């Protein structure tokens, strides 16, 4: 009886302390920023008009058999402006082509002006003014960046402005085969 | 309280209540389904999908862009005769379990579902034990409680 009076509350305290303690070391945003229902699954297919040349179609099938990034952006998205120089650096690096998915920009004229002003890091940009392709990609904001491997499988994802550090530490090792997704 | 004061108080209360009433905003501008059964399904499904762009809100109660798009998707899927389960699966396939405000019963969510019942049972057990112990203390107590 006496044992119970001390051991039981102590055990309860320890359980709570361990649970809360381990939770403290985890990034609460991690569940939303890195995981995706798509990870390890085939990249959703899309074929949409090109932003830069509306007479052309940008299709995910065009990039089959190679590594590529899919970047969700919009002119209304402030974070995308912050992220833009990083995308330009990735283009300059020339390792992985970036496919832009222009998310919910009603006026493609604005999107083109944006690319003309800040530079165009995209090998091709697909226009998704109604956000339908974005639903297939599980997108709930912009920017979001997905890495697709030559087998067409989504291997990594980042929500929010991509940083040079994330690119170097998380994305490139996957492309180099030095890290597993 | 005089009749006059009571009347004033009643009026003041009325004004106060009117001020408390939240104005109704049209969050979902889309016209309702002609079929009330479909409208009811639409209403239920949109109330059970999480707006990932928001914090702790369903997609029925917010005008966030993400919620608008998902509402349109739900509406279209209902119109084309897809079942509730198919719509939920469609969302989970794309956004993961997190999209469901009412998590599915599974090994991973078992603790989540059972925890309230477990805590309730635990509380009752501890409470009964305390009551019983106090009762025994009183029974064994032949000294009157000294006044404080």
PDB file of C-alpha atoms in Angstrom:
ATOM      1  CA  UNK A   1       0.000   0.000   0.000  1.00  0.00           C
ATOM      2  CA  UNK A   2       2.747   2.393   0.980  1.00  0.00           C
ATOM      3  CA  UNK A   3       4.658   1.394  -2.131  1.00  0.00           C
ATOM      4  CA  UNK A   4       1.673   2.286  -4.309  1.00  0.00           C
ATOM      5  CA  UNK A   5       1.351   5.718  -2.785  1.00  0.00           C
ATOM      6  CA  UNK A   6       4.806   6.673  -3.912  1.00  0.00           C
ATOM      7  CA  UNK A   7       5.578   4.412  -6.845  1.00  0.00           C
ATOM      8  CA  UNK A   8       2.327   4.955  -8.768  1.00  0.00           C
ATOM      9  CA  UNK A   9       2.411   8.771  -8.840  1.00  0.00           C
ATOM     10  CA  UNK A  10       6.142   8.634  -9.548  1.00  0.00           C
ATOM     11  CA  UNK A  11       5.555   6.245 -12.458  1.00  0.00           C
ATOM     12  CA  UNK A  12       2.801   8.510 -13.763  1.00  0.00           C
ATOM     13  CA  UNK A  13       5.070  11.517 -13.474  1.00  0.00           C
ATOM     14  CA  UNK A  14       7.880   9.722 -15.306  1.00  0.00           C
ATOM     15  CA  UNK A  15       5.607   8.661 -18.169  1.00  0.00           C
ATOM     16  CA  UNK A  16       4.353  12.233 -18.633  1.00  0.00           C
ATOM     17  CA  UNK A  17       7.878  13.650 -18.284  1.00  0.00           C
ATOM     18  CA  UNK A  18       9.258  11.289 -20.939  1.00  0.00           C
ATOM     19  CA  UNK A  19       6.396  11.954 -23.364  1.00  0.00           C
ATOM     20  CA  UNK A  20       6.623  15.736 -22.969  1.00  0.00           C
ATOM     21  CA  UNK A  21      10.424  15.639 -22.961  1.00  0.00           C
ATOM     22  CA  UNK A  22      10.665  13.787 -26.259  1.00  0.00           C
ATOM     23  CA  UNK A  23       7.979  16.025 -27.772  1.00  0.00           C
ATOM     24  CA  UNK A  24      10.097  19.053 -26.874  1.00  0.00           C
ATOM     25  CA  UNK A  25      12.972  17.866 -29.021  1.00  0.00           C
ATOM     26  CA  UNK A  26      10.757  17.448 -32.067  1.00  0.00           C
ATOM     27  CA  UNK A  27       9.875  20.248 -34.411  1.00  0.00           C
ATOM     28  CA  UNK A  28       6.094  20.647 -34.197  1.00  0.00           C
ATOM     29  CA  UNK A  29       6.000  21.815 -37.823  1.00  0.00           C
ATOM     30  CA  UNK A  30       7.902  18.774 -39.035  1.00  0.00           C
ATOM     31  CA  UNK A  31       4.775  16.705 -39.429  1.00  0.00           C
ATOM     32  CA  UNK A  32       3.431  19.210 -41.891  1.00  0.00           C
ATOM     33  CA  UNK A  33       6.523  20.558 -43.639  1.00  0.00           C
ATOM     34  CA  UNK A  34       8.354  17.400 -44.598  1.00  0.00           C
ATOM     35  CA  UNK A  35       5.964  14.494 -44.652  1.00  0.00           C
ATOM     36  CA  UNK A  36       3.599  14.098 -47.522  1.00  0.00           C
ATOM     37  CA  UNK A  37       1.139  11.430 -48.468  1.00  0.00           C
ATOM     38  CA  UNK A  38       3.034  11.424 -51.783  1.00  0.00           C
ATOM     39  CA  UNK A  39       6.463  10.492 -50.434  1.00  0.00           C
ATOM     40  CA  UNK A  40       7.512   7.173 -51.950  1.00  0.00           C
ATOM     41  CA  UNK A  41       4.596   7.256 -54.384  1.00  0.00           C
ATOM     42  CA  UNK A  42       4.504   8.048 -58.112  1.00  0.00           C
ATOM     43  CA  UNK A  43       4.422  11.755 -58.887  1.00  0.00           C
ATOM     44  CA  UNK A  44       0.949  12.884 -59.969  1.00  0.00           C
ATOM     45  CA  UNK A  45       0.705  13.444 -63.706  1.00  0.00           C
ATOM     46  CA  UNK A  46      -0.273  16.758 -65.191  1.00  0.00           C
ATOM     47  CA  UNK A  47      -0.392  18.345 -68.629  1.00  0.00           C
ATOM     48  CA  UNK A  48      -1.151  22.056 -68.477  1.00  0.00           C
ATOM     49  CA  UNK A  49      -0.609  25.092 -70.670  1.00  0.00           C
ATOM     50  CA  UNK A  50       2.786  26.731 -70.369  1.00  0.00           C
ATOM     51  CA  UNK A  51       2.956  30.110 -68.639  1.00  0.00           C
ATOM     52  CA  UNK A  52       5.695  31.432 -70.901  1.00  0.00           C
ATOM     53  CA  UNK A  53       4.143  30.112 -74.110  1.00  0.00           C
ATOM     54  CA  UNK A  54       0.415  29.364 -73.754  1.00  0.00           C
ATOM     55  CA  UNK A  55       0.381  27.545 -77.109  1.00  0.00           C
ATOM     56  CA  UNK A  56       2.593  24.851 -75.568  1.00  0.00           C
ATOM     57  CA  UNK A  57       1.819  22.207 -72.980  1.00  0.00           C
ATOM     58  CA  UNK A  58       3.944  21.399 -69.965  1.00  0.00           C
ATOM     59  CA  UNK A  59       3.567  17.762 -68.975  1.00  0.00           C
ATOM     60  CA  UNK A  60       5.165  15.874 -66.114  1.00  0.00           C
ATOM     61  CA  UNK A  61       5.740  13.064 -68.634  1.00  0.00           C
ATOM     62  CA  UNK A  62       8.303  15.305 -70.394  1.00  0.00           C
ATOM     63  CA  UNK A  63      10.631  14.777 -67.437  1.00  0.00           C
ATOM     64  CA  UNK A  64      10.316  11.039 -67.154  1.00  0.00           C
ATOM     65  CA  UNK A  65      13.576   9.211 -66.576  1.00  0.00           C
ATOM     66  CA  UNK A  66      15.414  12.059 -64.885  1.00  0.00           C
ATOM     67  CA  UNK A  67      15.591  13.848 -61.585  1.00  0.00           C
ATOM     68  CA  UNK A  68      13.462  16.976 -61.441  1.00  0.00           C
ATOM     69  CA  UNK A  69      12.051  19.426 -58.952  1.00  0.00           C
ATOM     70  CA  UNK A  70       8.477  20.598 -58.921  1.00  0.00           C
ATOM     71  CA  UNK A  71       8.113  24.028 -57.389  1.00  0.00           C
ATOM     72  CA  UNK A  72       4.690  25.432 -56.533  1.00  0.00           C
ATOM     73  CA  UNK A  73       4.653  29.218 -56.756  1.00  0.00           C
ATOM     74  CA  UNK A  74       2.417  32.196 -57.376  1.00  0.00           C
ATOM     75  CA  UNK A  75       2.882  35.916 -57.849  1.00  0.00           C
ATOM     76  CA  UNK A  76       0.611  36.474 -54.833  1.00  0.00           C
ATOM     77  CA  UNK A  77       2.993  34.483 -52.650  1.00  0.00           C
ATOM     78  CA  UNK A  78       5.456  36.609 -50.667  1.00  0.00           C
ATOM     79  CA  UNK A  79       7.530  33.629 -49.533  1.00  0.00           C
ATOM     80  CA  UNK A  80       8.069  32.698 -53.191  1.00  0.00           C
ATOM     81  CA  UNK A  81       9.844  36.011 -53.720  1.00  0.00           C
ATOM     82  CA  UNK A  82      12.151  35.205 -50.799  1.00  0.00           C
ATOM     83  CA  UNK A  83      12.794  31.752 -52.199  1.00  0.00           C
ATOM     84  CA  UNK A  84      13.396  32.899 -55.770  1.00  0.00           C
ATOM     85  CA  UNK A  85      17.188  33.523 -55.595  1.00  0.00           C
ATOM     86  CA  UNK A  86      17.664  29.963 -54.274  1.00  0.00           C
ATOM     87  CA  UNK A  87      15.812  28.577 -57.299  1.00  0.00           C
ATOM     88  CA  UNK A  88      17.943  30.724 -59.614  1.00  0.00           C
ATOM     89  CA  UNK A  89      21.074  29.284 -57.947  1.00  0.00           C
ATOM     90  CA  UNK A  90      19.759  25.743 -58.455  1.00  0.00           C
ATOM     91  CA  UNK A  91      19.223  26.528 -62.124  1.00  0.00           C
ATOM     92  CA  UNK A  92      22.760  27.954 -62.427  1.00  0.00           C
ATOM     93  CA  UNK A  93      24.112  24.826 -60.755  1.00  0.00           C
ATOM     94  CA  UNK A  94      22.463  22.896 -63.594  1.00  0.00           C
ATOM     95  CA  UNK A  95      22.091  19.576 -61.747  1.00  0.00           C
ATOM     96  CA  UNK A  96      18.323  19.266 -61.582  1.00  0.00           C
ATOM     97  CA  UNK A  97      15.744  20.981 -63.801  1.00  0.00           C
ATOM     98  CA  UNK A  98      12.915  22.797 -62.003  1.00  0.00           C
ATOM     99  CA  UNK A  99       9.375  22.490 -63.249  1.00  0.00           C
ATOM    100  CA  UNK A 100       7.296  25.407 -62.055  1.00  0.00           C
ATOM    101  CA  UNK A 101       3.660  24.881 -61.171  1.00  0.00           C
ATOM    102  CA  UNK A 102       2.104  28.314 -61.166  1.00  0.00           C
ATOM    103  CA  UNK A 103      -0.544  27.983 -58.462  1.00  0.00           C
ATOM    104  CA  UNK A 104      -3.744  30.021 -58.671  1.00  0.00           C
ATOM    105  CA  UNK A 105      -2.510  33.040 -60.577  1.00  0.00           C
ATOM    106  CA  UNK A 106      -5.583  34.230 -62.458  1.00  0.00           C
ATOM    107  CA  UNK A 107      -3.611  36.399 -64.871  1.00  0.00           C
ATOM    108  CA  UNK A 108      -0.716  34.750 -66.731  1.00  0.00           C
ATOM    109  CA  UNK A 109       0.405  38.203 -67.862  1.00  0.00           C
ATOM    110  CA  UNK A 110       1.330  38.906 -64.225  1.00  0.00           C
ATOM    111  CA  UNK A 111       3.164  35.592 -63.938  1.00  0.00           C
ATOM    112  CA  UNK A 112       5.212  36.365 -67.036  1.00  0.00           C
ATOM    113  CA  UNK A 113       6.021  39.845 -65.726  1.00  0.00           C
ATOM    114  CA  UNK A 114       7.154  38.276 -62.441  1.00  0.00           C
ATOM    115  CA  UNK A 115       9.509  35.896 -64.244  1.00  0.00           C
ATOM    116  CA  UNK A 116      10.792  38.715 -66.463  1.00  0.00           C
ATOM    117  CA  UNK A 117      11.522  40.895 -63.453  1.00  0.00           C
ATOM    118  CA  UNK A 118      13.100  38.335 -61.110  1.00  0.00           C
ATOM    119  CA  UNK A 119      14.545  35.881 -63.647  1.00  0.00           C
ATOM    120  CA  UNK A 120      13.150  32.546 -64.765  1.00  0.00           C
ATOM    121  CA  UNK A 121      14.599  29.557 -62.876  1.00  0.00           C
ATOM    122  CA  UNK A 122      12.138  27.122 -64.446  1.00  0.00           C
ATOM    123  CA  UNK A 123      12.840  24.769 -67.319  1.00  0.00           C
ATOM    124  CA  UNK A 124       9.102  24.932 -67.890  1.00  0.00           C
ATOM    125  CA  UNK A 125       6.207  26.445 -65.963  1.00  0.00           C
ATOM    126  CA  UNK A 126       2.735  24.980 -66.010  1.00  0.00           C
ATOM    127  CA  UNK A 127      -0.261  27.206 -65.320  1.00  0.00           C
ATOM    128  CA  UNK A 128      -2.708  25.877 -62.736  1.00  0.00           C
ATOM    129  CA  UNK A 129      -5.022  28.875 -62.227  1.00  0.00           C
ATOM    130  CA  UNK A 130      -7.759  26.815 -60.551  1.00  0.00           C
ATOM    131  CA  UNK A 131      -5.427  24.799 -58.346  1.00  0.00           C
ATOM    132  CA  UNK A 132      -6.650  21.427 -59.636  1.00  0.00           C
ATOM    133  CA  UNK A 133      -3.225  19.906 -60.310  1.00  0.00           C
ATOM    134  CA  UNK A 134      -2.162  21.290 -56.932  1.00  0.00           C
ATOM    135  CA  UNK A 135      -4.810  19.155 -55.179  1.00  0.00           C
ATOM    136  CA  UNK A 136      -3.305  16.055 -56.825  1.00  0.00           C
ATOM    137  CA  UNK A 137       0.063  17.079 -55.393  1.00  0.00           C
ATOM    138  CA  UNK A 138      -1.421  17.568 -51.928  1.00  0.00           C
ATOM    139  CA  UNK A 139      -0.513  21.256 -52.015  1.00  0.00           C
ATOM    140  CA  UNK A 140      -2.063  23.527 -49.408  1.00  0.00           C
ATOM    141  CA  UNK A 141       0.014  26.658 -49.871  1.00  0.00           C
ATOM    142  CA  UNK A 142       2.960  28.072 -51.672  1.00  0.00           C
ATOM    143  CA  UNK A 143       5.824  27.666 -52.009  1.00  0.00           C
ATOM    144  CA  UNK A 144       6.188  23.909 -51.901  1.00  0.00           C
ATOM    145  CA  UNK A 145       9.013  21.964 -53.503  1.00  0.00           C
ATOM    146  CA  UNK A 146       9.020  18.280 -54.475  1.00  0.00           C
ATOM    147  CA  UNK A 147      11.937  16.148 -55.652  1.00  0.00           C
ATOM    148  CA  UNK A 148      11.075  13.412 -58.157  1.00  0.00           C
ATOM    149  CA  UNK A 149      13.531  10.640 -59.008  1.00  0.00           C
ATOM    150  CA  UNK A 150      14.121   9.060 -62.465  1.00  0.00           C
ATOM    151  CA  UNK A 151      11.574   6.343 -61.644  1.00  0.00           C
ATOM    152  CA  UNK A 152       8.970   9.059 -61.257  1.00  0.00           C
ATOM    153  CA  UNK A 153       8.726   8.628 -57.479  1.00  0.00           C
ATOM    154  CA  UNK A 154       8.409  11.622 -55.148  1.00  0.00           C
ATOM    155  CA  UNK A 155      11.341  11.275 -52.745  1.00  0.00           C
ATOM    156  CA  UNK A 156      11.374  14.562 -50.852  1.00  0.00           C
ATOM    157  CA  UNK A 157       9.219  17.569 -50.122  1.00  0.00           C
ATOM    158  CA  UNK A 158       9.563  20.944 -48.462  1.00  0.00           C
ATOM    159  CA  UNK A 159       6.800  23.357 -47.546  1.00  0.00           C
ATOM    160  CA  UNK A 160       7.772  27.022 -47.297  1.00  0.00           C
ATOM    161  CA  UNK A 161      10.612  28.982 -48.843  1.00  0.00           C
ATOM    162  CA  UNK A 162      13.380  26.585 -49.836  1.00  0.00           C
ATOM    163  CA  UNK A 163      16.775  27.553 -48.423  1.00  0.00           C
ATOM    164  CA  UNK A 164      20.208  26.916 -49.936  1.00  0.00           C
ATOM    165  CA  UNK A 165      21.004  24.868 -46.838  1.00  0.00           C
ATOM    166  CA  UNK A 166      17.990  22.578 -47.308  1.00  0.00           C
ATOM    167  CA  UNK A 167      18.933  22.141 -50.947  1.00  0.00           C
ATOM    168  CA  UNK A 168      22.521  21.181 -50.070  1.00  0.00           C
ATOM    169  CA  UNK A 169      21.735  19.049 -47.036  1.00  0.00           C
ATOM    170  CA  UNK A 170      18.497  17.323 -47.971  1.00  0.00           C
ATOM    171  CA  UNK A 171      17.922  17.378 -51.709  1.00  0.00           C
ATOM    172  CA  UNK A 172      21.362  17.053 -53.344  1.00  0.00           C
ATOM    173  CA  UNK A 173      22.470  13.993 -51.313  1.00  0.00           C
ATOM    174  CA  UNK A 174      19.346  12.218 -52.585  1.00  0.00           C
ATOM    175  CA  UNK A 175      20.213  13.119 -56.186  1.00  0.00           C
ATOM    176  CA  UNK A 176      23.827  11.993 -55.639  1.00  0.00           C
ATOM    177  CA  UNK A 177      22.599   8.721 -54.179  1.00  0.00           C
ATOM    178  CA  UNK A 178      24.351   9.530 -50.898  1.00  0.00           C
ATOM    179  CA  UNK A 179      21.199   9.558 -48.844  1.00  0.00           C
ATOM    180  CA  UNK A 180      18.022   7.560 -48.730  1.00  0.00           C
ATOM    181  CA  UNK A 181      14.699   9.291 -48.738  1.00  0.00           C
TER     182      UNK A 181
ATOM    183  CA  UNK B   1     -37.389  45.829  -8.029  1.00  0.00           C
ATOM    184  CA  UNK B   2     -40.035  48.185  -9.352  1.00  0.00           C
ATOM    185  CA  UNK B   3     -41.900  47.413 -12.548  1.00  0.00           C
ATOM    186  CA  UNK B   4     -40.207  50.354 -14.260  1.00  0.00           C
ATOM    187  CA  UNK B   5     -36.725  49.228 -13.325  1.00  0.00           C
ATOM    188  CA  UNK B   6     -37.556  45.699 -14.450  1.00  0.00           C
ATOM    189  CA  UNK B   7     -38.677  47.055 -17.827  1.00  0.00           C
ATOM    190  CA  UNK B   8     -35.436  49.029 -18.212  1.00  0.00           C
ATOM    191  CA  UNK B   9     -33.412  45.968 -17.264  1.00  0.00           C
ATOM    192  CA  UNK B  10     -35.320  43.876 -19.803  1.00  0.00           C
ATOM    193  CA  UNK B  11     -34.628  46.402 -22.541  1.00  0.00           C
ATOM    194  CA  UNK B  12     -30.953  46.614 -21.630  1.00  0.00           C
ATOM    195  CA  UNK B  13     -30.757  42.825 -21.779  1.00  0.00           C
ATOM    196  CA  UNK B  14     -32.375  42.835 -25.221  1.00  0.00           C
ATOM    197  CA  UNK B  15     -29.836  45.359 -26.542  1.00  0.00           C
ATOM    198  CA  UNK B  16     -27.004  43.353 -25.016  1.00  0.00           C
ATOM    199  CA  UNK B  17     -28.216  40.118 -26.610  1.00  0.00           C
ATOM    200  CA  UNK B  18     -28.624  41.812 -29.985  1.00  0.00           C
ATOM    201  CA  UNK B  19     -25.052  43.069 -29.733  1.00  0.00           C
ATOM    202  CA  UNK B  20     -23.811  39.555 -28.953  1.00  0.00           C
ATOM    203  CA  UNK B  21     -25.451  37.996 -32.004  1.00  0.00           C
ATOM    204  CA  UNK B  22     -22.726  37.324 -34.567  1.00  0.00           C
ATOM    205  CA  UNK B  23     -23.564  38.533 -38.045  1.00  0.00           C
ATOM    206  CA  UNK B  24     -23.871  35.654 -40.490  1.00  0.00           C
ATOM    207  CA  UNK B  25     -21.250  35.843 -43.241  1.00  0.00           C
ATOM    208  CA  UNK B  26     -21.547  33.809 -46.404  1.00  0.00           C
ATOM    209  CA  UNK B  27     -18.306  31.823 -46.319  1.00  0.00           C
ATOM    210  CA  UNK B  28     -19.391  29.411 -49.015  1.00  0.00           C
ATOM    211  CA  UNK B  29     -20.794  31.432 -51.927  1.00  0.00           C
ATOM    212  CA  UNK B  30     -21.652  28.353 -54.009  1.00  0.00           C
ATOM    213  CA  UNK B  31     -25.401  27.707 -54.351  1.00  0.00           C
ATOM    214  CA  UNK B  32     -26.650  24.712 -52.320  1.00  0.00           C
ATOM    215  CA  UNK B  33     -27.500  21.406 -53.953  1.00  0.00           C
ATOM    216  CA  UNK B  34     -31.102  21.188 -55.143  1.00  0.00           C
ATOM    217  CA  UNK B  35     -31.314  17.787 -53.457  1.00  0.00           C
ATOM    218  CA  UNK B  36     -31.327  18.252 -49.648  1.00  0.00           C
ATOM    219  CA  UNK B  37     -29.762  14.809 -49.175  1.00  0.00           C
ATOM    220  CA  UNK B  38     -26.741  15.821 -51.272  1.00  0.00           C
ATOM    221  CA  UNK B  39     -26.539  19.161 -49.485  1.00  0.00           C
ATOM    222  CA  UNK B  40     -26.516  17.348 -46.152  1.00  0.00           C
ATOM    223  CA  UNK B  41     -23.703  15.063 -47.316  1.00  0.00           C
ATOM    224  CA  UNK B  42     -21.740  18.067 -48.613  1.00  0.00           C
ATOM    225  CA  UNK B  43     -22.242  19.805 -45.300  1.00  0.00           C
ATOM    226  CA  UNK B  44     -21.096  16.809 -43.292  1.00  0.00           C
ATOM    227  CA  UNK B  45     -18.021  16.054 -45.410  1.00  0.00           C
ATOM    228  CA  UNK B  46     -16.784  19.647 -45.508  1.00  0.00           C
ATOM    229  CA  UNK B  47     -17.153  19.836 -41.726  1.00  0.00           C
ATOM    230  CA  UNK B  48     -14.926  16.784 -41.325  1.00  0.00           C
ATOM    231  CA  UNK B  49     -12.039  17.872 -43.552  1.00  0.00           C
ATOM    232  CA  UNK B  50      -9.242  19.937 -42.048  1.00  0.00           C
ATOM    233  CA  UNK B  51      -8.204  23.213 -43.614  1.00  0.00           C
ATOM    234  CA  UNK B  52      -4.433  22.652 -43.765  1.00  0.00           C
ATOM    235  CA  UNK B  53      -3.840  26.317 -44.457  1.00  0.00           C
ATOM    236  CA  UNK B  54      -5.591  27.293 -41.233  1.00  0.00           C
ATOM    237  CA  UNK B  55      -5.252  26.267 -37.610  1.00  0.00           C
ATOM    238  CA  UNK B  56      -7.867  23.938 -36.178  1.00  0.00           C
ATOM    239  CA  UNK B  57     -10.573  24.792 -38.698  1.00  0.00           C
ATOM    240  CA  UNK B  58     -12.575  22.671 -41.084  1.00  0.00           C
ATOM    241  CA  UNK B  59     -12.944  23.622 -44.734  1.00  0.00           C
ATOM    242  CA  UNK B  60     -16.634  24.549 -44.306  1.00  0.00           C
ATOM    243  CA  UNK B  61     -16.006  27.407 -41.888  1.00  0.00           C
ATOM    244  CA  UNK B  62     -13.257  29.365 -43.612  1.00  0.00           C
ATOM    245  CA  UNK B  63     -12.824  31.285 -46.814  1.00  0.00           C
ATOM    246  CA  UNK B  64      -9.120  30.384 -47.078  1.00  0.00           C
ATOM    247  CA  UNK B  65      -8.065  29.641 -50.652  1.00  0.00           C
ATOM    248  CA  UNK B  66      -7.237  26.044 -49.825  1.00  0.00           C
ATOM    249  CA  UNK B  67     -10.693  25.491 -48.326  1.00  0.00           C
ATOM    250  CA  UNK B  68     -12.411  27.029 -51.355  1.00  0.00           C
ATOM    251  CA  UNK B  69     -10.596  24.639 -53.689  1.00  0.00           C
ATOM    252  CA  UNK B  70     -11.345  21.582 -51.572  1.00  0.00           C
ATOM    253  CA  UNK B  71     -15.006  22.569 -51.240  1.00  0.00           C
ATOM    254  CA  UNK B  72     -15.211  22.798 -55.019  1.00  0.00           C
ATOM    255  CA  UNK B  73     -13.593  19.365 -55.274  1.00  0.00           C
ATOM    256  CA  UNK B  74     -16.037  17.836 -52.753  1.00  0.00           C
ATOM    257  CA  UNK B  75     -18.974  19.477 -54.547  1.00  0.00           C
ATOM    258  CA  UNK B  76     -17.878  18.102 -57.910  1.00  0.00           C
ATOM    259  CA  UNK B  77     -17.263  14.623 -56.544  1.00  0.00           C
ATOM    260  CA  UNK B  78     -20.725  14.534 -54.933  1.00  0.00           C
ATOM    261  CA  UNK B  79     -22.289  15.752 -58.200  1.00  0.00           C
ATOM    262  CA  UNK B  80     -20.583  12.973 -60.126  1.00  0.00           C
ATOM    263  CA  UNK B  81     -21.975  10.371 -57.757  1.00  0.00           C
ATOM    264  CA  UNK B  82     -18.899   9.504 -55.700  1.00  0.00           C
ATOM    265  CA  UNK B  83     -19.560   8.084 -52.239  1.00  0.00           C
ATOM    266  CA  UNK B  84     -18.485   9.711 -48.956  1.00  0.00           C
ATOM    267  CA  UNK B  85     -15.861   7.010 -48.491  1.00  0.00           C
ATOM    268  CA  UNK B  86     -14.444   7.616 -51.972  1.00  0.00           C
ATOM    269  CA  UNK B  87     -14.199  11.350 -51.305  1.00  0.00           C
ATOM    270  CA  UNK B  88     -12.438  10.781 -47.976  1.00  0.00           C
ATOM    271  CA  UNK B  89     -10.031   8.286 -49.552  1.00  0.00           C
ATOM    272  CA  UNK B  90      -9.318  10.748 -52.363  1.00  0.00           C
ATOM    273  CA  UNK B  91      -8.345  13.407 -49.818  1.00  0.00           C
ATOM    274  CA  UNK B  92      -6.307  11.031 -47.650  1.00  0.00           C
ATOM    275  CA  UNK B  93      -4.407   9.778 -50.724  1.00  0.00           C
ATOM    276  CA  UNK B  94      -3.320  13.341 -51.473  1.00  0.00           C
ATOM    277  CA  UNK B  95      -3.013  15.025 -48.090  1.00  0.00           C
ATOM    278  CA  UNK B  96      -2.594  12.129 -45.682  1.00  0.00           C
ATOM    279  CA  UNK B  97      -4.598  11.218 -42.600  1.00  0.00           C
ATOM    280  CA  UNK B  98      -4.069  14.707 -41.219  1.00  0.00           C
ATOM    281  CA  UNK B  99      -6.821  15.983 -43.541  1.00  0.00           C
ATOM    282  CA  UNK B 100      -9.448  14.057 -41.543  1.00  0.00           C
ATOM    283  CA  UNK B 101     -10.697  15.907 -38.478  1.00  0.00           C
ATOM    284  CA  UNK B 102     -12.183  12.620 -37.277  1.00  0.00           C
ATOM    285  CA  UNK B 103      -9.250  10.179 -37.489  1.00  0.00           C
ATOM    286  CA  UNK B 104      -9.952   6.675 -38.737  1.00  0.00           C
ATOM    287  CA  UNK B 105      -9.834   3.839 -36.226  1.00  0.00           C
ATOM    288  CA  UNK B 106      -6.470   2.092 -36.610  1.00  0.00           C
ATOM    289  CA  UNK B 107      -3.613   0.717 -34.537  1.00  0.00           C
ATOM    290  CA  UNK B 108      -1.962   4.133 -34.703  1.00  0.00           C
ATOM    291  CA  UNK B 109      -5.016   6.063 -33.561  1.00  0.00           C
ATOM    292  CA  UNK B 110      -6.274   3.504 -31.016  1.00  0.00           C
ATOM    293  CA  UNK B 111      -4.604   5.304 -28.101  1.00  0.00           C
ATOM    294  CA  UNK B 112      -6.093   8.602 -29.259  1.00  0.00           C
ATOM    295  CA  UNK B 113      -9.603   7.164 -29.265  1.00  0.00           C
ATOM    296  CA  UNK B 114      -9.257   5.141 -26.068  1.00  0.00           C
ATOM    297  CA  UNK B 115      -7.416   7.685 -23.938  1.00  0.00           C
ATOM    298  CA  UNK B 116     -10.507   9.597 -22.720  1.00  0.00           C
ATOM    299  CA  UNK B 117     -12.177   6.358 -21.577  1.00  0.00           C
ATOM    300  CA  UNK B 118      -8.942   5.144 -19.947  1.00  0.00           C
ATOM    301  CA  UNK B 119      -8.499   8.437 -18.108  1.00  0.00           C
ATOM    302  CA  UNK B 120     -12.134   8.348 -16.956  1.00  0.00           C
ATOM    303  CA  UNK B 121     -11.805   4.801 -15.619  1.00  0.00           C
ATOM    304  CA  UNK B 122      -8.497   5.683 -13.947  1.00  0.00           C
ATOM    305  CA  UNK B 123     -10.067   8.737 -12.330  1.00  0.00           C
ATOM    306  CA  UNK B 124     -13.021   6.733 -11.012  1.00  0.00           C
ATOM    307  CA  UNK B 125     -10.699   4.059  -9.556  1.00  0.00           C
ATOM    308  CA  UNK B 126      -8.492   6.626  -7.825  1.00  0.00           C
ATOM    309  CA  UNK B 127     -11.490   8.627  -6.637  1.00  0.00           C
ATOM    310  CA  UNK B 128     -13.196   5.580  -5.144  1.00  0.00           C
ATOM    311  CA  UNK B 129     -10.019   4.563  -3.396  1.00  0.00           C
ATOM    312  CA  UNK B 130      -9.661   8.008  -1.840  1.00  0.00           C
ATOM    313  CA  UNK B 131     -13.286   8.033  -0.695  1.00  0.00           C
ATOM    314  CA  UNK B 132     -12.914   4.550   0.781  1.00  0.00           C
ATOM    315  CA  UNK B 133      -9.700   5.464   2.631  1.00  0.00           C
ATOM    316  CA  UNK B 134     -11.266   8.605   4.086  1.00  0.00           C
ATOM    317  CA  UNK B 135     -14.277   6.557   5.167  1.00  0.00           C
ATOM    318  CA  UNK B 136     -12.003   4.079   6.966  1.00  0.00           C
ATOM    319  CA  UNK B 137     -10.142   6.948   8.625  1.00  0.00           C
ATOM    320  CA  UNK B 138     -13.414   8.377   9.945  1.00  0.00           C
ATOM    321  CA  UNK B 139     -14.604   4.974  11.184  1.00  0.00           C
ATOM    322  CA  UNK B 140     -11.358   4.336  13.068  1.00  0.00           C
ATOM    323  CA  UNK B 141     -11.408   7.805  14.536  1.00  0.00           C
ATOM    324  CA  UNK B 142     -12.782   7.631  18.076  1.00  0.00           C
ATOM    325  CA  UNK B 143     -11.479  11.048  19.042  1.00  0.00           C
ATOM    326  CA  UNK B 144     -13.775  13.958  18.190  1.00  0.00           C
ATOM    327  CA  UNK B 145     -12.273  16.328  15.652  1.00  0.00           C
ATOM    328  CA  UNK B 146     -10.706  19.216  17.579  1.00  0.00           C
ATOM    329  CA  UNK B 147     -12.192  22.592  16.732  1.00  0.00           C
ATOM    330  CA  UNK B 148      -9.923  24.779  14.607  1.00  0.00           C
TER     331      UNK B 148
END
